[in-house]
Short mmCIF file of C-alpha atoms and ligand atoms in Angstrom, two decimals:
data_model
loop_
_atom_site.label_atom_id
_atom_site.label_comp_id
_atom_site.label_asym_id
_atom_site.label_seq_id
_atom_site.Cartn_x
_atom_site.Cartn_y
_atom_site.Cartn_z
CA MET A 1 0.00 0.00 0.00
CA LEU A 2 1.27 3.46 -0.89
CA LYS A 3 2.17 5.77 2.00
CA ASN A 4 0.29 9.07 1.96
CA LEU A 5 3.00 11.66 2.64
CA LEU A 6 0.39 14.27 3.55
CA ASN A 7 0.13 12.44 6.89
CA LEU A 8 3.73 13.31 7.78
CA ASP A 9 5.11 16.43 9.44
CA SER A 10 8.70 17.59 8.94
CA ARG A 11 10.15 15.31 11.60
CA ASP A 12 8.35 12.26 10.18
CA LEU A 13 9.52 13.16 6.69
CA GLU A 14 13.13 13.49 7.79
CA GLU A 15 12.94 9.96 9.20
CA PHE A 16 11.21 8.78 6.05
CA PHE A 17 14.04 10.14 3.87
CA LEU A 18 16.75 8.84 6.18
CA ASP A 19 15.20 5.37 5.81
CA LEU A 20 15.47 5.82 2.03
CA GLY A 21 19.15 6.75 2.40
CA GLU A 22 18.44 10.39 1.54
CA LYS A 23 19.52 13.55 3.35
CA PRO A 24 17.06 15.15 5.85
CA PHE A 25 16.84 18.38 3.79
CA ARG A 26 14.65 16.44 1.33
CA ALA A 27 11.88 16.78 3.93
CA ARG A 28 11.87 20.57 3.51
CA GLN A 29 11.79 20.26 -0.26
CA LEU A 30 8.92 17.83 -0.21
CA ILE A 31 6.87 19.83 2.29
CA ARG A 32 7.22 22.91 0.10
CA TRP A 33 6.10 21.00 -2.98
CA MET A 34 3.14 19.41 -1.23
CA HIS A 35 1.82 22.33 0.78
CA LYS A 36 3.12 25.53 -0.82
CA GLU A 37 3.03 24.47 -4.46
CA LYS A 38 0.11 22.02 -4.04
CA GLN A 39 2.01 19.61 -6.25
CA GLN A 40 0.89 15.98 -6.07
CA LYS A 41 3.01 14.54 -8.87
CA PHE A 42 6.52 13.50 -7.85
CA SER A 43 7.66 13.72 -11.47
CA LEU A 44 7.00 17.48 -11.41
CA MET A 45 8.99 18.10 -8.23
CA THR A 46 11.92 19.38 -10.20
CA ASN A 47 14.55 19.67 -7.48
CA LEU A 48 14.27 15.97 -6.63
CA SER A 49 16.57 13.64 -8.57
CA GLN A 50 14.91 11.37 -11.11
CA ASN A 51 15.88 8.35 -9.05
CA LEU A 52 14.22 9.78 -5.98
CA GLN A 53 11.12 10.71 -7.98
CA LYS A 54 10.88 7.10 -9.16
CA THR A 55 11.36 5.73 -5.65
CA LEU A 56 8.63 7.99 -4.30
CA GLU A 57 6.29 7.00 -7.10
CA SER A 58 6.79 3.35 -6.21
CA ASN A 59 6.12 3.65 -2.47
CA SER A 60 4.23 6.88 -1.80
CA THR A 61 1.42 9.18 -2.76
CA VAL A 62 0.18 12.70 -1.97
CA GLU A 63 -3.50 12.16 -1.52
CA THR A 64 -5.92 14.89 -0.49
CA PRO A 65 -9.59 14.62 0.36
CA ARG A 66 -11.93 15.88 -2.35
CA ALA A 67 -14.97 18.15 -2.15
CA ILE A 68 -18.23 16.61 -3.27
CA SER A 69 -20.26 19.77 -2.95
CA GLU A 70 -19.81 23.49 -2.48
CA LYS A 71 -22.43 25.95 -1.22
CA VAL A 72 -21.94 29.70 -1.16
CA ALA A 73 -24.11 31.85 1.12
CA PRO A 74 -25.16 35.41 0.18
CA ASP A 75 -22.63 36.77 2.72
CA GLY A 76 -19.79 34.95 0.90
CA THR A 77 -19.43 32.10 3.39
CA ILE A 78 -18.49 28.89 1.57
CA LYS A 79 -19.24 25.40 2.86
CA TRP A 80 -17.59 22.35 1.33
CA LEU A 81 -18.65 18.80 1.94
CA ILE A 82 -15.35 16.91 1.94
CA GLU A 83 -15.39 13.20 1.19
CA VAL A 84 -12.93 11.35 3.40
CA ASP A 85 -13.87 7.78 2.48
CA SER A 86 -16.63 5.91 0.69
CA VAL A 87 -19.17 6.34 3.52
CA ASN A 88 -18.07 9.48 5.34
CA SER A 89 -17.80 13.16 4.60
CA VAL A 90 -17.15 16.17 6.80
CA GLU A 91 -17.74 19.88 6.47
CA THR A 92 -15.21 22.68 6.06
CA VAL A 93 -16.31 26.29 6.08
CA PHE A 94 -14.61 29.48 4.87
CA ILE A 95 -15.81 32.76 6.35
CA PRO A 96 -14.58 35.88 4.54
CA GLU A 97 -14.58 39.19 6.38
CA LYS A 98 -13.30 42.62 5.48
CA ASN A 99 -9.81 42.16 6.87
CA ARG A 100 -9.49 38.44 7.25
CA GLY A 101 -10.59 35.04 6.03
CA THR A 102 -11.22 32.25 8.51
CA LEU A 103 -11.24 28.56 7.70
CA CYS A 104 -13.20 26.33 10.05
CA VAL A 105 -11.69 22.83 9.99
CA SER A 106 -13.21 19.53 11.19
CA ALA A 107 -11.28 17.08 13.38
CA GLN A 108 -13.56 14.04 13.53
CA VAL A 109 -16.32 12.39 11.55
CA GLY A 110 -19.14 13.39 13.89
CA CYS A 111 -18.59 13.78 17.60
CA ALA A 112 -19.08 11.49 20.57
CA LEU A 113 -19.57 14.20 23.15
CA GLU A 114 -23.26 14.98 22.66
CA CYS A 115 -23.40 18.61 23.73
CA ALA A 116 -27.12 19.26 24.03
CA PHE A 117 -27.31 22.26 21.68
CA CYS A 118 -24.99 20.93 18.93
CA SER A 119 -26.13 19.57 15.59
CA THR A 120 -22.90 17.61 15.09
CA GLY A 121 -23.28 15.94 18.48
CA ARG A 122 -26.80 14.82 17.56
CA GLN A 123 -25.48 12.95 14.53
CA GLY A 124 -23.27 10.55 16.49
CA PHE A 125 -19.68 9.60 15.78
CA ASN A 126 -17.83 7.46 13.26
CA ARG A 127 -14.07 7.96 13.50
CA ASN A 128 -11.14 10.32 13.95
CA LEU A 129 -9.81 12.09 10.88
CA THR A 130 -6.24 11.35 9.83
CA VAL A 131 -3.56 14.06 9.67
CA ALA A 132 -3.94 14.13 5.88
CA GLU A 133 -7.70 14.55 6.16
CA ILE A 134 -7.33 17.42 8.63
CA VAL A 135 -4.53 19.35 6.93
CA GLY A 136 -6.06 18.30 3.59
CA GLN A 137 -9.03 20.59 4.33
CA LEU A 138 -6.63 23.55 4.46
CA TRP A 139 -4.74 22.24 1.42
CA PHE A 140 -7.95 22.04 -0.58
CA ALA A 141 -9.49 25.35 0.56
CA SER A 142 -6.30 27.36 0.08
CA LYS A 143 -5.82 25.90 -3.40
CA ILE A 144 -9.34 26.94 -4.42
CA LEU A 145 -9.22 30.33 -2.73
CA ASP A 146 -5.75 31.21 -4.01
CA SER A 147 -6.78 30.50 -7.57
CA ASN A 148 -9.97 32.60 -7.09
CA LEU A 149 -7.84 35.35 -5.61
CA ASN A 150 -5.50 35.35 -8.61
CA LEU A 151 -8.47 35.30 -10.94
CA SER A 152 -10.14 38.27 -9.26
CA ARG A 153 -6.84 40.20 -9.33
CA THR A 154 -6.19 39.57 -12.99
CA SER A 155 -9.78 40.29 -14.03
CA MET A 156 -9.82 43.42 -11.84
CA GLN A 157 -13.03 42.29 -10.16
CA GLU A 158 -14.19 44.45 -7.31
CA ASN A 159 -15.01 41.45 -5.17
CA ILE A 160 -11.52 40.60 -4.00
CA VAL A 161 -11.58 37.20 -2.34
CA GLN A 162 -9.82 36.95 1.02
CA PRO A 163 -7.02 34.44 1.48
CA ILE A 164 -7.10 32.26 4.60
CA SER A 165 -5.58 34.33 7.41
CA ASN A 166 -6.94 32.38 10.38
CA ILE A 167 -7.75 28.77 11.11
CA VAL A 168 -10.20 27.60 13.72
CA MET A 169 -10.45 23.95 14.72
CA MET A 170 -14.16 24.40 15.37
CA GLY A 171 -15.73 22.22 12.71
CA MET A 172 -17.08 18.75 13.35
CA GLY A 173 -15.72 16.91 16.37
CA GLU A 174 -13.76 17.54 19.55
CA PRO A 175 -10.17 18.22 18.41
CA LEU A 176 -8.60 17.14 21.70
CA ALA A 177 -10.30 13.75 21.41
CA ASN A 178 -8.20 13.23 18.27
CA TYR A 179 -5.11 14.63 19.93
CA ARG A 180 -2.17 13.14 18.03
CA ASN A 181 -3.55 13.73 14.56
CA VAL A 182 -4.81 17.23 15.32
CA VAL A 183 -1.52 18.35 16.86
CA LYS A 184 0.48 16.94 13.96
CA ALA A 185 -1.83 18.68 11.47
CA ILE A 186 -1.40 21.96 13.36
CA GLN A 187 2.39 21.51 13.36
CA ILE A 188 2.20 21.34 9.56
CA MET A 189 0.02 24.48 9.48
CA LEU A 190 2.66 26.27 11.59
CA ASP A 191 5.61 25.03 9.53
CA ASP A 192 7.21 27.87 7.53
CA ASN A 193 7.89 25.48 4.67
CA ALA A 194 4.18 24.57 4.52
CA TYR A 195 1.67 27.28 5.53
CA GLY A 196 3.61 29.33 8.08
CA TYR A 197 0.72 30.44 10.31
CA SER A 198 1.56 31.97 13.67
CA ARG A 199 0.29 30.31 16.83
CA ARG A 200 -2.11 33.16 17.48
CA ARG A 201 -3.81 32.68 14.13
CA ILE A 202 -4.74 29.09 14.84
CA THR A 203 -7.47 28.50 17.40
CA LEU A 204 -8.34 25.10 18.77
CA SER A 205 -11.82 24.86 20.24
CA THR A 206 -12.45 22.37 23.02
CA SER A 207 -15.33 21.41 25.24
CA GLY A 208 -12.79 21.00 28.05
CA ILE A 209 -10.75 17.78 28.09
CA VAL A 210 -8.52 18.98 30.89
CA PRO A 211 -5.49 16.62 30.63
CA SER A 212 -5.24 17.31 26.91
CA ILE A 213 -5.32 21.09 27.47
CA ASP A 214 -2.19 20.69 29.61
CA ARG A 215 -0.61 18.46 27.01
CA LEU A 216 -1.34 20.96 24.25
CA LEU A 217 0.38 23.67 26.25
CA THR A 218 3.60 21.66 26.10
CA ASP A 219 3.26 20.34 22.56
CA CYS A 220 1.72 23.17 20.58
CA PRO A 221 0.32 26.19 22.48
CA VAL A 222 -1.99 27.74 19.91
CA SER A 223 -4.95 29.93 20.86
CA LEU A 224 -7.62 28.08 22.79
CA ALA A 225 -11.38 28.55 22.64
CA VAL A 226 -13.21 26.83 25.47
CA SER A 227 -16.86 25.94 24.96
CA LEU A 228 -18.13 26.92 28.39
CA HIS A 229 -21.84 27.70 27.81
CA ALA A 230 -22.82 27.62 31.50
CA PRO A 231 -21.57 29.38 34.62
CA ASP A 232 -22.10 26.46 37.03
CA ASP A 233 -21.66 22.68 37.07
CA ASP A 234 -25.37 21.82 37.40
CA LEU A 235 -26.25 23.49 34.10
CA ARG A 236 -22.99 22.62 32.34
CA ASP A 237 -23.45 18.93 33.17
CA GLN A 238 -26.62 19.10 31.07
CA LEU A 239 -25.36 21.24 28.21
CA VAL A 240 -21.80 19.91 27.90
CA PRO A 241 -21.80 16.38 29.39
CA ILE A 242 -17.98 16.09 29.43
CA ASN A 243 -18.27 18.48 32.38
CA LYS A 244 -19.24 15.51 34.57
CA LYS A 245 -15.73 14.17 34.01
CA TYR A 246 -13.88 17.50 34.06
CA PRO A 247 -15.92 19.95 36.17
CA ILE A 248 -15.65 23.70 35.90
CA LYS A 249 -13.12 24.15 38.73
CA SER A 250 -10.56 21.82 37.11
CA LEU A 251 -11.26 23.42 33.71
CA MET A 252 -10.65 26.93 35.06
CA GLU A 253 -7.38 25.84 36.67
CA ALA A 254 -6.22 24.33 33.36
CA CYS A 255 -7.21 27.52 31.50
CA LEU A 256 -5.25 29.67 33.94
CA ARG A 257 -2.15 27.50 33.45
CA TYR A 258 -2.63 27.66 29.71
CA ALA A 259 -3.14 31.42 29.45
CA ASN A 260 -0.15 32.27 31.60
CA ARG A 261 2.33 29.83 30.10
CA ALA A 262 1.23 30.24 26.47
CA SER A 263 1.84 33.99 26.74
CA VAL A 264 5.27 33.46 28.33
CA THR A 265 6.31 31.24 25.45
CA ASP A 266 4.96 33.72 22.92
CA ASP A 267 7.70 34.53 20.41
CA CYS A 268 7.17 38.26 20.86
CA VAL A 269 7.33 38.30 24.63
CA GLY A 270 10.35 38.53 26.88
CA THR A 271 9.99 36.91 30.26
CA GLY A 272 7.29 36.76 32.88
CA ALA A 273 3.54 36.36 32.43
CA ASP A 274 2.00 39.27 30.57
CA VAL A 275 -1.69 39.51 31.35
CA SER A 276 -2.55 41.53 28.24
CA ARG A 277 -0.93 38.88 26.03
CA ALA A 278 -2.25 35.99 28.08
CA LYS A 279 -5.76 37.21 27.22
CA ASP A 280 -5.03 36.50 23.57
CA TYR A 281 -4.79 32.79 24.22
CA ILE A 282 -8.11 31.94 25.87
CA THR A 283 -11.57 32.74 24.59
CA PHE A 284 -14.59 31.41 26.41
CA GLU A 285 -17.42 30.58 24.03
CA TYR A 286 -20.91 30.95 25.43
CA VAL A 287 -23.90 30.00 23.28
CA MET A 288 -26.94 32.10 24.17
CA LEU A 289 -29.94 29.86 24.84
CA ALA A 290 -33.20 31.62 25.68
CA GLY A 291 -34.31 31.02 29.26
CA VAL A 292 -31.52 28.50 29.86
CA ASN A 293 -28.21 30.31 30.47
CA ASP A 294 -28.87 33.96 29.60
CA SER A 295 -30.16 35.65 32.77
CA THR A 296 -28.64 38.67 34.51
CA ARG A 297 -27.84 36.47 37.50
CA GLN A 298 -25.98 33.96 35.28
CA ALA A 299 -23.98 36.78 33.67
CA LYS A 300 -22.84 37.90 37.13
CA VAL A 301 -21.96 34.35 38.17
CA LEU A 302 -19.99 33.95 34.94
CA ALA A 303 -18.10 37.20 35.54
CA ALA A 304 -17.11 36.01 39.01
CA LEU A 305 -16.13 32.57 37.70
CA LEU A 306 -13.72 33.97 35.11
CA SER A 307 -12.14 36.58 37.36
CA ASP A 308 -8.84 34.71 37.78
CA VAL A 309 -8.33 33.77 34.12
CA PRO A 310 -6.97 36.29 31.57
CA CYS A 311 -9.49 35.81 28.77
CA LYS A 312 -12.02 37.14 26.32
CA VAL A 313 -15.66 36.09 26.13
CA ASN A 314 -17.51 35.41 22.89
CA LEU A 315 -21.30 35.24 23.04
CA ILE A 316 -22.78 33.10 20.27
CA PRO A 317 -26.42 33.54 19.31
CA PHE A 318 -27.76 29.98 19.11
CA ASN A 319 -28.32 28.76 15.56
CA PRO A 320 -31.51 26.73 15.62
CA PHE A 321 -31.70 23.38 13.82
CA LYS A 322 -34.54 20.90 13.49
CA ASP A 323 -35.71 19.40 16.81
CA SER A 324 -32.95 21.16 18.75
CA GLY A 325 -35.35 22.00 21.59
CA PHE A 326 -33.63 25.36 22.16
CA LYS A 327 -34.32 28.93 21.08
CA THR A 328 -31.81 31.71 20.72
CA SER A 329 -31.85 34.56 23.25
CA SER A 330 -33.24 37.88 22.08
CA LEU A 331 -30.74 40.50 20.95
CA ASP A 332 -31.64 42.67 23.97
CA THR A 333 -30.91 39.78 26.33
CA ILE A 334 -27.59 39.09 24.62
CA LYS A 335 -26.61 42.75 24.81
CA ASN A 336 -27.58 42.91 28.49
CA PHE A 337 -25.43 39.82 29.14
CA ARG A 338 -22.53 41.40 27.26
CA ASP A 339 -22.86 44.71 29.09
CA ILE A 340 -22.70 43.00 32.48
CA LEU A 341 -19.48 41.23 31.48
CA LYS A 342 -18.05 44.44 30.07
CA SER A 343 -18.91 46.34 33.24
CA LYS A 344 -16.78 43.77 35.11
CA GLY A 345 -13.83 44.53 32.83
CA TYR A 346 -14.06 41.70 30.26
CA VAL A 347 -13.52 42.01 26.55
CA CYS A 348 -16.82 40.56 25.38
CA THR A 349 -18.02 40.24 21.81
CA ILE A 350 -21.20 38.98 20.20
CA ARG A 351 -20.42 36.65 17.33
CA LYS A 352 -21.91 37.70 14.04
CA THR A 353 -23.82 34.76 12.64
CA ARG A 354 -22.44 33.84 9.24
CA GLY A 355 -23.54 31.34 6.63
CA GLN A 356 -26.84 30.51 8.33
CA GLU A 357 -28.55 30.01 4.96
CA ILE A 358 -26.28 27.06 4.17
CA ASP A 359 -26.24 25.55 7.67
CA SER A 360 -22.64 26.47 8.19
CA ALA A 361 -23.07 28.59 11.28
CA CYS A 362 -21.56 27.52 14.57
CA GLY A 363 -23.06 24.27 15.88
CA GLN A 364 -24.82 23.49 12.62
CA LEU A 365 -22.21 21.36 10.89
CA ALA A 366 -23.44 17.84 10.23
CA GLY A 367 -21.54 16.30 7.31
CA SER A 368 -22.77 12.96 6.11
CA PHE A 369 -21.59 9.81 7.83
CA LYS A 370 -22.38 6.44 9.29
CA ASP A 371 -22.92 6.76 13.03
CA LYS A 372 -21.21 4.01 14.98
CA THR A 373 -22.32 5.05 18.45
CA GLY A 374 -26.06 4.87 18.32
CA ARG A 375 -25.62 7.66 20.85
CA GLN A 376 -26.10 5.10 23.55
CA SER A 377 -23.61 6.47 26.05
CA LEU A 378 -21.04 9.18 26.56
CA ASN A 379 -17.99 7.84 24.77
CA VAL A 380 -14.81 9.88 24.61
CA PRO A 381 -12.51 8.33 21.98
CA ALA A 382 -9.18 7.14 23.32
CA LEU A 383 -6.49 9.82 23.15
S1 SF4 B 401 -20.08 21.31 20.60
FE1 SF4 B 401 -18.16 20.40 19.88
S2 SF4 B 401 -17.65 18.87 21.47
FE2 SF4 B 401 -19.83 19.37 21.76
S3 SF4 B 401 -20.92 17.82 20.53
FE3 SF4 B 401 -20.61 19.62 19.21
S4 SF4 B 401 -18.73 19.17 18.06
FE4 SF4 B 401 -18.79 17.81 19.85
#
């Protein structure tokens, strides 16, 4: 069976070439061909010797997932259904804004965590995505968007398409439940020979798998978005069931460790924890559910809860889906909630809902896959 080299980061590729009797610098060359040039044919990788090209052709491949559909919303949001095998597909979403373009990447086929308000969680779970399937979403989207960008430049169209400036691991699945593959895919996104994103421009969203948050801090401290959604354990146990395993107190302690140490290791920072920079690394996500978690009292409890953690808060108007059982809070209620947090000194934003017409708004991603869980029990995939 041919080895898909898109699954390998630079360290893996160096080992791969050493095993072939080649020098480690071949890894850099190959990464540039695969990710910068989007070249899949070894015979067109012109700085590799012909012998090496032939060897690679005989034992390897550069295989990316393919899109089986593309939907474009009136606001420019694009949703691709990406086929990852004969029975499963996942969703990848591009959200263009005035000064940036954000790609929302999936980490699993479905999700086993069953958050009460989440469309993906309702669909069940099939499997973890491979490194190639995760980074392949970026590979595919950047190839399409770069060619559209060039086209719009050359044809002098007014509608200049944004390139991908930010990546959020907020698509289908819990990224930290697919730890190894997600971290390796992020390492490739950070690699200057591949995509060269800075750590701040990649955000991993988690429902709060505490041991993996600590591990991420050591392995790859990118920005972290924590799906909090409730200010106390009683409510969070219902909305985000993983809370029963990792309650709010342990989650807050992990977030504090993360914010402080991620900012200290920031390339631009000298020494010592810098609270203003630490804030850049943790965002608490809070979906606004009418009559469930949006009262004035809950806003005050939330403000007190977060007081020790340098952070921002992002309020997300709930995006309804069929049989969800929830309604979104009114705009007045959301603004009141925001104002209470702001009055306590928090940076608090209300997320603009994008791509609702094509079911690509937050919590609406569903893909198309064979559920293996039957949703019988809470089942966190092995890390
Ligand atoms: S919110 Fe995230 S972790 Fe929870 S069920 Fe949905 S995809 Fe999974």
